[in-house]
Tab-separated table of C-alpha atoms and ligand atoms in Angstrom:
chain	number	residue	atom	x	y	z
A	153	UNK	CA	0.000	0.000	0.000
A	154	UNK	CA	1.211	3.478	-0.815
A	155	UNK	CA	-0.736	6.197	0.934
A	156	UNK	CA	-1.205	9.705	-0.375
A	157	UNK	CA	1.640	11.102	1.731
A	158	UNK	CA	4.270	8.929	0.081
A	159	UNK	CA	5.603	11.625	-2.259
A	160	UNK	CA	5.911	13.987	0.642
A	161	UNK	CA	7.561	11.562	3.065
A	162	UNK	CA	9.758	9.282	0.973
A	163	UNK	CA	12.625	11.786	0.897
A	164	UNK	CA	12.903	11.415	4.673
A	165	UNK	CA	14.004	7.765	4.421
A	166	UNK	CA	17.722	8.589	4.412
A	167	UNK	CA	17.429	11.012	7.328
A	168	UNK	CA	15.299	8.497	9.213
A	169	UNK	CA	17.969	5.825	8.857
A	170	UNK	CA	20.704	8.055	10.276
A	171	UNK	CA	18.431	9.206	13.102
A	172	UNK	CA	18.319	12.789	11.922
A	173	UNK	CA	14.540	13.350	12.036
A	174	UNK	CA	12.806	15.375	14.738
A	175	UNK	CA	10.589	13.250	17.021
A	176	UNK	CA	7.508	14.589	15.217
A	177	UNK	CA	8.915	13.808	11.745
A	178	UNK	CA	10.078	10.443	12.969
A	179	UNK	CA	6.636	9.518	14.294
A	180	UNK	CA	5.013	10.657	11.072
A	181	UNK	CA	7.490	8.759	8.927
A	182	UNK	CA	7.173	5.564	10.975
A	183	UNK	CA	3.381	5.695	10.728
A	184	UNK	CA	3.693	6.039	6.961
A	185	UNK	CA	6.380	3.351	6.770
A	186	UNK	CA	4.011	0.761	8.249
A	187	UNK	CA	1.621	1.211	5.345
A	188	UNK	CA	4.087	1.787	2.499
A	189	UNK	CA	5.867	-1.100	0.810
A	190	UNK	CA	7.851	1.277	-1.409
A	191	UNK	CA	9.381	3.085	1.540
A	192	UNK	CA	9.974	-0.229	3.317
A	193	UNK	CA	11.883	-1.391	0.261
A	194	UNK	CA	13.821	1.876	0.140
A	195	UNK	CA	14.799	1.541	3.807
A	196	UNK	CA	15.747	-2.107	3.299
A	197	UNK	CA	17.974	-1.327	0.341
A	198	UNK	CA	19.671	1.647	2.018
A	199	UNK	CA	20.253	0.070	5.395
A	200	UNK	CA	23.437	-1.874	4.517
A	201	UNK	CA	25.059	1.303	3.146
A	202	UNK	CA	24.014	3.269	6.224
A	203	UNK	CA	25.291	0.601	8.607
A	204	UNK	CA	28.632	0.535	6.795
A	205	UNK	CA	28.909	4.324	6.876
A	206	UNK	CA	27.927	4.554	10.532
A	207	UNK	CA	30.668	2.064	11.359
A	208	UNK	CA	33.102	4.544	9.865
A	209	UNK	CA	31.995	7.180	12.390
A	210	UNK	CA	33.945	6.906	15.696
A	211	UNK	CA	32.248	4.318	17.855
A	212	UNK	CA	31.573	6.745	20.698
A	213	UNK	CA	29.174	8.702	18.432
A	214	UNK	CA	25.607	7.632	19.237
A	215	UNK	CA	23.902	8.363	15.899
A	216	UNK	CA	20.363	8.309	17.278
A	217	UNK	CA	21.150	11.065	19.731
A	218	UNK	CA	23.337	13.019	17.398
A	219	UNK	CA	21.018	15.685	16.124
A	220	UNK	CA	19.774	16.619	19.586
A	221	UNK	CA	23.299	16.905	20.922
A	222	UNK	CA	24.487	18.944	17.977
A	223	UNK	CA	21.553	21.317	18.368
A	224	UNK	CA	22.035	21.596	22.109
A	225	UNK	CA	25.693	22.340	21.676
A	226	UNK	CA	24.954	25.041	19.089
A	227	UNK	CA	22.393	26.561	21.493
A	228	UNK	CA	24.977	26.497	24.283
A	229	UNK	CA	27.668	28.335	22.385
A	230	UNK	CA	26.503	31.991	22.747
A	231	UNK	CA	25.915	31.709	26.470
A	232	UNK	CA	29.270	30.028	26.952
A	233	UNK	CA	30.940	32.877	25.093
A	234	UNK	CA	28.981	35.766	26.683
A	235	UNK	CA	28.305	35.146	30.340
A	236	UNK	CA	30.317	32.235	31.577
A	237	UNK	CA	33.760	32.431	30.014
A	238	UNK	CA	35.197	30.190	32.690
A	239	UNK	CA	32.624	27.430	32.373
A	240	UNK	CA	34.559	24.334	31.301
A	241	UNK	CA	33.388	23.100	27.906
A	242	UNK	CA	31.799	19.687	28.104
A	243	UNK	CA	34.259	16.962	27.348
A	244	UNK	CA	34.019	14.890	24.205
A	245	UNK	CA	32.620	17.694	22.073
A	246	UNK	CA	35.620	17.768	19.771
A	247	UNK	CA	33.956	15.176	17.554
A	248	UNK	CA	30.789	17.216	17.063
A	249	UNK	CA	31.816	19.208	13.963
A	250	UNK	CA	33.273	16.075	12.399
A	251	UNK	CA	30.209	14.019	13.231
A	252	UNK	CA	27.893	16.785	12.072
A	253	UNK	CA	29.626	17.060	8.730
A	254	UNK	CA	29.708	13.270	8.394
A	255	UNK	CA	26.015	13.219	9.108
A	256	UNK	CA	25.326	15.939	6.554
A	257	UNK	CA	27.475	14.136	3.979
A	258	UNK	CA	25.720	10.883	4.746
A	259	UNK	CA	22.268	12.401	4.424
A	260	UNK	CA	23.239	14.125	1.159
A	261	UNK	CA	24.806	10.948	-0.146
A	262	UNK	CA	21.679	8.961	0.619
A	263	UNK	CA	19.516	11.581	-1.017
A	264	UNK	CA	21.719	11.531	-4.136
A	265	UNK	CA	21.626	7.741	-4.090
A	266	UNK	CA	17.813	7.777	-3.926
A	267	UNK	CA	17.653	10.276	-6.772
A	268	UNK	CA	20.063	8.272	-8.882
A	269	UNK	CA	18.088	5.065	-8.536
A	270	UNK	CA	14.905	6.947	-9.409
A	271	UNK	CA	16.563	8.448	-12.494
A	272	UNK	CA	17.837	5.025	-13.518
A	273	UNK	CA	14.372	3.618	-13.072
A	274	UNK	CA	12.906	6.388	-15.233
A	275	UNK	CA	15.612	5.908	-17.875
A	276	UNK	CA	14.830	2.213	-18.059
A	277	UNK	CA	11.133	2.947	-18.459
A	278	UNK	CA	11.839	5.588	-21.093
A	279	UNK	CA	14.041	3.198	-23.092
A	280	UNK	CA	11.331	0.552	-22.885
A	281	UNK	CA	8.640	2.999	-24.004
A	282	UNK	CA	10.789	4.155	-26.933
A	283	UNK	CA	11.423	0.580	-27.966
A	284	UNK	CA	7.694	-0.138	-27.845
A	285	UNK	CA	6.990	2.964	-29.923
A	286	UNK	CA	9.595	1.932	-32.511
A	287	UNK	CA	8.177	-1.559	-32.677
A	288	UNK	CA	4.632	-0.205	-33.100
A	289	UNK	CA	5.952	2.054	-35.857
A	290	UNK	CA	7.540	-0.917	-37.650
A	291	UNK	CA	4.303	-2.841	-37.299
A	292	UNK	CA	2.322	0.048	-38.793
A	293	UNK	CA	4.744	0.300	-41.735
A	294	UNK	CA	4.439	-3.455	-42.287
A	295	UNK	CA	0.643	-3.292	-42.186
A	296	UNK	CA	0.604	-0.290	-44.529
A	297	UNK	CA	2.850	-2.176	-46.965
A	298	UNK	CA	0.586	-5.236	-46.738
A	299	UNK	CA	-2.480	-3.037	-47.291
A	300	UNK	CA	-0.904	-1.447	-50.381
A	301	UNK	CA	-0.047	-4.877	-51.767
A	302	UNK	CA	-3.525	-6.172	-51.047
A	303	UNK	CA	-4.985	-3.129	-52.803
A	304	UNK	CA	-2.920	-3.670	-55.963
A	305	UNK	CA	-3.715	-7.396	-55.895
A	306	UNK	CA	-7.428	-6.569	-55.668
A	307	UNK	CA	-7.087	-4.010	-58.456
A	308	UNK	CA	-5.634	-6.670	-60.757
A	309	UNK	CA	-8.225	-9.273	-59.781
A	310	UNK	CA	-11.069	-6.803	-60.399
A	311	UNK	CA	-9.725	-5.721	-63.801
A	312	UNK	CA	-12.234	-5.893	-66.673
A	313	UNK	CA	-9.549	-7.325	-68.981
A	314	UNK	CA	-8.465	-10.098	-66.605
A	315	UNK	CA	-6.997	-13.295	-68.065
A	316	UNK	CA	-6.189	-16.432	-66.111
A	317	UNK	CA	-3.302	-18.778	-66.727
A	318	UNK	CA	-2.860	-22.072	-64.858
A	319	UNK	CA	0.727	-23.215	-64.348
A	320	UNK	CA	1.487	-26.885	-63.775
A	321	UNK	CA	4.372	-28.418	-61.825
A	322	UNK	CA	7.163	-29.668	-64.070
A	323	UNK	CA	9.309	-32.817	-63.506
A	324	UNK	CA	11.559	-30.861	-61.091
A	325	UNK	CA	8.526	-30.228	-58.832
A	326	UNK	CA	5.470	-32.246	-59.928
A	327	UNK	CA	3.466	-31.166	-56.807
A	328	UNK	CA	3.901	-27.459	-57.484
A	329	UNK	CA	0.935	-25.458	-58.749
A	330	UNK	CA	0.372	-21.833	-59.665
A	331	UNK	CA	-2.266	-19.561	-61.086
A	332	UNK	CA	-1.554	-16.254	-62.764
A	333	UNK	CA	-4.012	-13.398	-63.326
A	334	UNK	CA	-2.956	-10.863	-65.878
A	335	UNK	CA	-4.534	-7.581	-66.846
A	336	UNK	CA	-2.877	-5.484	-69.510
A	337	UNK	CA	-4.141	-2.346	-67.769
A	338	UNK	CA	-3.413	-3.309	-64.132
A	339	UNK	CA	-0.631	-5.891	-63.918
A	340	UNK	CA	-0.005	-9.469	-62.919
A	341	UNK	CA	-0.832	-11.507	-59.815
A	342	UNK	CA	0.739	-14.919	-59.365
A	343	UNK	CA	-0.048	-17.286	-56.557
A	344	UNK	CA	1.975	-20.501	-56.307
A	345	UNK	CA	2.061	-23.394	-53.846
A	346	UNK	CA	4.156	-26.471	-53.065
A	347	UNK	CA	7.384	-25.050	-54.442
A	348	UNK	CA	10.342	-26.909	-52.876
A	349	UNK	CA	12.744	-24.688	-50.896
A	350	UNK	CA	15.337	-23.339	-53.357
A	351	UNK	CA	18.907	-24.613	-52.824
A	352	UNK	CA	21.359	-22.090	-51.310
A	353	UNK	CA	22.375	-19.399	-53.792
A	354	UNK	CA	19.404	-20.043	-56.086
A	355	UNK	CA	16.071	-18.235	-56.530
A	356	UNK	CA	12.817	-18.766	-58.360
A	357	UNK	CA	12.278	-16.390	-61.263
A	358	UNK	CA	8.980	-15.757	-63.020
A	359	UNK	CA	8.869	-15.294	-66.781
A	360	UNK	CA	6.203	-13.885	-69.080
A	361	UNK	CA	6.884	-15.666	-72.357
A	362	UNK	CA	5.960	-13.615	-75.425
A	363	UNK	CA	6.111	-14.699	-79.074
A	364	UNK	CA	9.488	-12.939	-79.220
A	365	UNK	CA	11.239	-13.934	-76.003
A	366	UNK	CA	10.754	-14.556	-72.290
A	367	UNK	CA	10.587	-11.375	-70.185
A	368	UNK	CA	11.513	-11.493	-66.507
A	369	UNK	CA	8.579	-10.617	-64.217
A	370	UNK	CA	10.689	-10.767	-61.044
A	371	UNK	CA	11.871	-13.128	-58.330
A	372	UNK	CA	9.593	-15.264	-56.145
A	373	UNK	CA	10.296	-15.939	-52.483
A	374	UNK	CA	8.107	-18.793	-51.261
A	375	UNK	CA	7.486	-19.133	-47.511
A	376	UNK	CA	8.493	-22.211	-45.503
A	377	UNK	CA	5.452	-24.086	-46.843
A	378	UNK	CA	6.441	-23.334	-50.450
A	379	UNK	CA	3.632	-20.788	-50.994
A	380	UNK	CA	4.007	-17.358	-52.511
A	381	UNK	CA	1.776	-14.602	-53.871
A	382	UNK	CA	3.347	-11.863	-55.949
A	383	UNK	CA	1.772	-8.767	-57.475
A	384	UNK	CA	3.814	-7.404	-60.355
A	385	UNK	CA	3.506	-4.237	-62.409
A	386	UNK	CA	3.717	-5.027	-66.099
A	387	UNK	CA	4.356	-2.449	-68.817
A	388	UNK	CA	1.249	-1.434	-70.762
A	389	UNK	CA	3.038	-2.284	-74.012
A	390	UNK	CA	3.873	-5.828	-72.875
A	391	UNK	CA	3.477	-8.143	-75.890
A	392	UNK	CA	0.656	-10.624	-75.382
A	393	UNK	CA	1.930	-13.590	-73.308
A	394	UNK	CA	1.889	-16.994	-74.926
A	395	UNK	CA	3.036	-18.707	-71.705
A	396	UNK	CA	4.276	-18.134	-68.180
A	397	UNK	CA	7.060	-20.060	-66.493
A	398	UNK	CA	8.992	-20.268	-63.242
A	399	UNK	CA	12.627	-21.368	-63.376
A	400	UNK	CA	15.378	-21.871	-60.780
A	401	UNK	CA	18.157	-19.318	-61.347
A	402	UNK	CA	21.307	-17.971	-59.658
A	403	UNK	CA	20.679	-15.546	-56.784
A	404	UNK	CA	19.708	-12.092	-58.009
A	405	UNK	CA	18.081	-13.445	-61.155
A	406	UNK	CA	19.168	-13.454	-64.792
A	407	UNK	CA	18.081	-11.523	-67.921
A	408	UNK	CA	17.079	-14.695	-69.791
A	409	UNK	CA	16.144	-18.079	-68.296
A	410	UNK	CA	19.041	-20.504	-67.866
A	411	UNK	CA	17.831	-22.948	-65.191
A	412	UNK	CA	15.406	-25.808	-64.907
A	413	UNK	CA	11.663	-25.110	-65.262
A	414	UNK	CA	9.532	-25.670	-62.160
A	415	UNK	CA	6.196	-24.319	-63.372
A	416	UNK	CA	4.798	-23.767	-66.854
A	417	UNK	CA	1.394	-22.747	-68.217
A	418	UNK	CA	-0.266	-21.349	-71.313
A	419	UNK	CA	-3.429	-19.231	-71.522
A	420	UNK	CA	-6.614	-21.291	-71.767
A	421	UNK	CA	-7.880	-18.940	-74.487
A	422	UNK	CA	-6.163	-16.487	-76.763
A	423	UNK	CA	-5.489	-13.230	-74.924
B	522	ZN	ZN1	6.094	5.667	1.097
């Protein structure tokens, strides 16, 4: 439980540990501490450092009593100077300035330590938030890309001049199948399945075969199941295809087919 006074009281943790709170502050802080797991954790994590530092203070210094004695001594000074010059100074006070400055350094150090761990905590959360934002951004770009592709695929499939070409698996891959949709005005969509994974350094390349020569329509990258859908822009002056083919070629593709055919099909009707 963290009560509403946490923000106000948590800075007192360091002073509490070194016994530098007034009785009123101490009572208030202890009441809060009972209900606040965050402050309990803070105290628990600071205590070893405080114990180590207090050990460094001369053993005759009673830390709990320190503030009261320092204050009393400061209050005593004027009267000692003014009215009772002969009054012997209390013994053992030589350590007071040292202890007081140690205490101040300790309290400051603890405060800085608290601040530093809070800053680190905030930095970690900021880095995490930025990473999440970047990942969301990448996801949005990916979705936008997919949406654009889906839109151009749909545009081809809805074309008034759509032609369909079935491609059959060749001896290199008898199980492979593909279907191409071609619109002179809108482009080409090819969807293939059961293509075996290409050997290292080789890629599948799609060809639009015209009466003249085969024209490369791009590379195909099937997924792990051997499926791929590709949407390809084709030039409006593309000569009418007489066939479509997929061959296995060196990575990066080639200007004219050189490798074995994996898929081949001709239009069912004249285009
Ligand atoms: Zn608290």
